[in-house]
PDB file of C-alpha atoms in Angstrom:
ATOM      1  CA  UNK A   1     142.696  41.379  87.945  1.00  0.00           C
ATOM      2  CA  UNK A   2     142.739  38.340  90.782  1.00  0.00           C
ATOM      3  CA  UNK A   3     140.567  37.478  93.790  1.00  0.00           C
ATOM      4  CA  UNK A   4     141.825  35.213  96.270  1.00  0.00           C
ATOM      5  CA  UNK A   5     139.300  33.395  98.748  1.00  0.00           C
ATOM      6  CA  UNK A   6     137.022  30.390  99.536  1.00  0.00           C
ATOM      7  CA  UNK A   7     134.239  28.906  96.903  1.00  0.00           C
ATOM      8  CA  UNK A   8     131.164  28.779  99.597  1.00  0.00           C
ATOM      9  CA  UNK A   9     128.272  28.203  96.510  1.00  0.00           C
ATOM     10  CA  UNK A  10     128.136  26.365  93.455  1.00  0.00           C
ATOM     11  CA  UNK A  11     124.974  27.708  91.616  1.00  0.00           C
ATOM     12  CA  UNK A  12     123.266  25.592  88.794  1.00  0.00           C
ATOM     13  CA  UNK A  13     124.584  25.335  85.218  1.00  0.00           C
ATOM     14  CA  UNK A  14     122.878  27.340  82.791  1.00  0.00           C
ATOM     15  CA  UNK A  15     123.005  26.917  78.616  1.00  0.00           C
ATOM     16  CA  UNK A  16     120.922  27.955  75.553  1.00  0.00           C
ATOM     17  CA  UNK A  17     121.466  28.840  72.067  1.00  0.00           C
ATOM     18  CA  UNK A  18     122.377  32.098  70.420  1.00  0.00           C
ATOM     19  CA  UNK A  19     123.493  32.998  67.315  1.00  0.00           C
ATOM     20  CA  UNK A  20     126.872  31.790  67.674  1.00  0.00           C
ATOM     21  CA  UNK A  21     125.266  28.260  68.368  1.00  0.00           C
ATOM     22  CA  UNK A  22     125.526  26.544  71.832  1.00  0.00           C
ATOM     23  CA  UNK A  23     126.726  28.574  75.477  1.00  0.00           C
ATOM     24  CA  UNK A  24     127.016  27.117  78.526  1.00  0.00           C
ATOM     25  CA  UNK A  25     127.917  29.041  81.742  1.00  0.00           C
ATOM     26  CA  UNK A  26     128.151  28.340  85.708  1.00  0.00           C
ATOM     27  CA  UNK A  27     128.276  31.409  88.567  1.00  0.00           C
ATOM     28  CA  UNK A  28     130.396  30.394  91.726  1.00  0.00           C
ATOM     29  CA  UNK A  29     130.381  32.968  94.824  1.00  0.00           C
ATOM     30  CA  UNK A  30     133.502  33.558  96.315  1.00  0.00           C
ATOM     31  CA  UNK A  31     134.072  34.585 100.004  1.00  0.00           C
ATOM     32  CA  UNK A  32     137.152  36.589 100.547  1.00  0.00           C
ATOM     33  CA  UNK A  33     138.996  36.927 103.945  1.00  0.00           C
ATOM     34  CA  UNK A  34     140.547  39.394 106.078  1.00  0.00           C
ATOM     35  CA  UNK A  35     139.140  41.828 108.350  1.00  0.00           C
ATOM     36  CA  UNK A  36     136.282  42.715 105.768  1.00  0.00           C
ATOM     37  CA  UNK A  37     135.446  39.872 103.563  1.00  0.00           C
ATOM     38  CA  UNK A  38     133.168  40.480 100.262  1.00  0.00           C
ATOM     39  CA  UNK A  39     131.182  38.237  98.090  1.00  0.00           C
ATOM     40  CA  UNK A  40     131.915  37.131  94.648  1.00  0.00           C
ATOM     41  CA  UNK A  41     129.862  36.062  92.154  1.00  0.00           C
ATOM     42  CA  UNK A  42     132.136  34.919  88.982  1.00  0.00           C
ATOM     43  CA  UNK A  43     131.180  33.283  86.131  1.00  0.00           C
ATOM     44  CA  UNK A  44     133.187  30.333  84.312  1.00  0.00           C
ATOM     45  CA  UNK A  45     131.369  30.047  80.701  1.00  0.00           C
ATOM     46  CA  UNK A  46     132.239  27.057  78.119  1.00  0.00           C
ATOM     47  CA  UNK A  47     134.721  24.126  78.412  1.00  0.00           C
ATOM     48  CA  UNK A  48     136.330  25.945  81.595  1.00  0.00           C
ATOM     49  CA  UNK A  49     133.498  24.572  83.263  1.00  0.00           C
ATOM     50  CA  UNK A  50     134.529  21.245  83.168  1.00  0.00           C
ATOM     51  CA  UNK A  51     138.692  22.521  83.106  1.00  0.00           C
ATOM     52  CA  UNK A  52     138.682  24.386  86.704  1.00  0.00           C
ATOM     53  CA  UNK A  53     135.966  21.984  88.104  1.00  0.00           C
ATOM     54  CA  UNK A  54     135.101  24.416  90.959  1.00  0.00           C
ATOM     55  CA  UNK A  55     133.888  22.610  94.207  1.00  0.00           C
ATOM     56  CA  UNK A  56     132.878  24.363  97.162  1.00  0.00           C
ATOM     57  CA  UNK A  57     134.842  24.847 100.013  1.00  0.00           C
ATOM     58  CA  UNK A  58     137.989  24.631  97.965  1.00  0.00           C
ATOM     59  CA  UNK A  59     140.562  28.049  98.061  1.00  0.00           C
ATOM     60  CA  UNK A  60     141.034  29.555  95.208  1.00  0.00           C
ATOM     61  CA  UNK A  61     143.107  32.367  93.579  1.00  0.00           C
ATOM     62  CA  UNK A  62     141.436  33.315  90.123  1.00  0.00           C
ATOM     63  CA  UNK A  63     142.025  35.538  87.340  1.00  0.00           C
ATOM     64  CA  UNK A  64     138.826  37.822  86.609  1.00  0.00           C
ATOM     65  CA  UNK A  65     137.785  40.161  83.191  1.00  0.00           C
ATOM     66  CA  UNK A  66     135.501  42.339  84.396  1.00  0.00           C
ATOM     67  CA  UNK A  67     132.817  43.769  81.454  1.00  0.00           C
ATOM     68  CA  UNK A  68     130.209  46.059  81.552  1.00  0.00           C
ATOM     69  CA  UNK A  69     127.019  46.564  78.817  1.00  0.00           C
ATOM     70  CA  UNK A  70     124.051  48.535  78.495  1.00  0.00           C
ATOM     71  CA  UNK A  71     120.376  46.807  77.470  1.00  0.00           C
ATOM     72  CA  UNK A  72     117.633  49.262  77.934  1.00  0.00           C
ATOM     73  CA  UNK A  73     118.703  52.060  79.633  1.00  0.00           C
ATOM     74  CA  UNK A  74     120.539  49.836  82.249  1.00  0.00           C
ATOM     75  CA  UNK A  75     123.939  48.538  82.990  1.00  0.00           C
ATOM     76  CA  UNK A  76     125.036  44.907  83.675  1.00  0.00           C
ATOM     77  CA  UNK A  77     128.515  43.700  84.891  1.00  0.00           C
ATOM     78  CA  UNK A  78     130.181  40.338  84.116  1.00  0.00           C
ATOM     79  CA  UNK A  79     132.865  38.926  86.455  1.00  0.00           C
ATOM     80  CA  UNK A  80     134.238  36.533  83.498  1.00  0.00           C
ATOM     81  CA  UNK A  81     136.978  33.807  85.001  1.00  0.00           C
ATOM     82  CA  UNK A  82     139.792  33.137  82.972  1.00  0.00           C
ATOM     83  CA  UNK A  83     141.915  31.261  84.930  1.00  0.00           C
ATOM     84  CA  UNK A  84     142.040  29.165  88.514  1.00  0.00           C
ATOM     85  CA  UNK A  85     144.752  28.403  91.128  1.00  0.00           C
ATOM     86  CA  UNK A  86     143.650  26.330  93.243  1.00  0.00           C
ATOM     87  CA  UNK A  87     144.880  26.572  96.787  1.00  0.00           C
ATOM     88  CA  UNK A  88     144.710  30.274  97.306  1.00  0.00           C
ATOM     89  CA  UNK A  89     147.692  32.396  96.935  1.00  0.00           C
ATOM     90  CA  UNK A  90     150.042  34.067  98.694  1.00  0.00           C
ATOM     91  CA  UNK A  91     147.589  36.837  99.617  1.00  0.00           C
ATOM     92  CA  UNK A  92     144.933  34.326 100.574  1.00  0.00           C
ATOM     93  CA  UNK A  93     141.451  35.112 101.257  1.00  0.00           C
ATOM     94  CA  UNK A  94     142.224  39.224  99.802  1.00  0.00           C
ATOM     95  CA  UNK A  95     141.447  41.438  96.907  1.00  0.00           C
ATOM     96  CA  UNK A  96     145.108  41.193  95.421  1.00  0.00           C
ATOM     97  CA  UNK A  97     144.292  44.186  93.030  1.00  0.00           C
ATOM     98  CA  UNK A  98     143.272  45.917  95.854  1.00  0.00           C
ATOM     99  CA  UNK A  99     145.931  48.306  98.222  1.00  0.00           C
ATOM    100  CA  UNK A 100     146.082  47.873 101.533  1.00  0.00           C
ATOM    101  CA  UNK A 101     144.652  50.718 103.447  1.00  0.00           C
ATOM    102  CA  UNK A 102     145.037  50.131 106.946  1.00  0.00           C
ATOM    103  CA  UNK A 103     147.065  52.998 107.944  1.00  0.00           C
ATOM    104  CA  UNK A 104     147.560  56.744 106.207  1.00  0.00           C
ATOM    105  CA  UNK A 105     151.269  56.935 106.637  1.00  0.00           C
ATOM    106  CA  UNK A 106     154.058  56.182 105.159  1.00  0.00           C
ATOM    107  CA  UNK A 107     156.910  54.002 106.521  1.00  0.00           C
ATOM    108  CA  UNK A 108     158.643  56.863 108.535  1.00  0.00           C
ATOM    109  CA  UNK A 109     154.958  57.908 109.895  1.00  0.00           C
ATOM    110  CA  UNK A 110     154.421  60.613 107.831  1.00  0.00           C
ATOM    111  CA  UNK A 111     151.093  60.996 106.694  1.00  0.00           C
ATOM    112  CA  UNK A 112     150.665  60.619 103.292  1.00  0.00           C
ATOM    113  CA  UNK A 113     147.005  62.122 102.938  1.00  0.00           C
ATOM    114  CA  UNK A 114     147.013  65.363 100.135  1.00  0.00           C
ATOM    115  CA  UNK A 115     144.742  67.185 102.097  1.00  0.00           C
TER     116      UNK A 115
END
């Protein structure tokens, strides 16, 4: 899955230790355009930190994992980033795995609604 849009905040790096030793990790909120633009927040973990070297303001078309996991009865999502474009994309400032859904018909004007 990929996001397209503008870094607008850079939150603080956070580490610790676990049992697989060391962990670093960084959240960056991204600000999509178009008519109804959505907030981000992805998370770059390890050496990517330092590889994609995020800054705000900057456009940016990235690659996303998204995971899910259960602790107590409750549910947490990840928005992991495994890769970075920088400059946007073609389909700046969108959803890319989103369709569009401005209209209900098809390219002859039929409408393409099952009910």
């Amino acid at each position: 899955m990929e996001i397209s849009g503008k870094v607008i905040q850079a939150l603080v790096e956070q580490s610790g230790n676990g049992r697989n030793g060391t962990w670093r990790k960084r959240d960056y909120v991204i600000e999509t355009g178009g008519n109804y633009p959505k907030k981000v927040c992805v998370t770059v973990w390890g050496d990517k930190i330092d590889q994609f070297d995020l800054k705000v303001g900057e456009e940016v078309s990235v690659g996303i994992e998204l995971e899910s996991r259960e602790y107590n009865g409750k549910w947490y999502t990840d928005v992991k980033v495994w890769k970075v474009n920088k400059g946007g994309s073609p389909t700046k400032g969108s959803v890319v795995s989103e369709p569009d859904v401005t209209t209900f018909n098809d390219e002859s004007g039929d409408d393409i609604l099952p009910f």
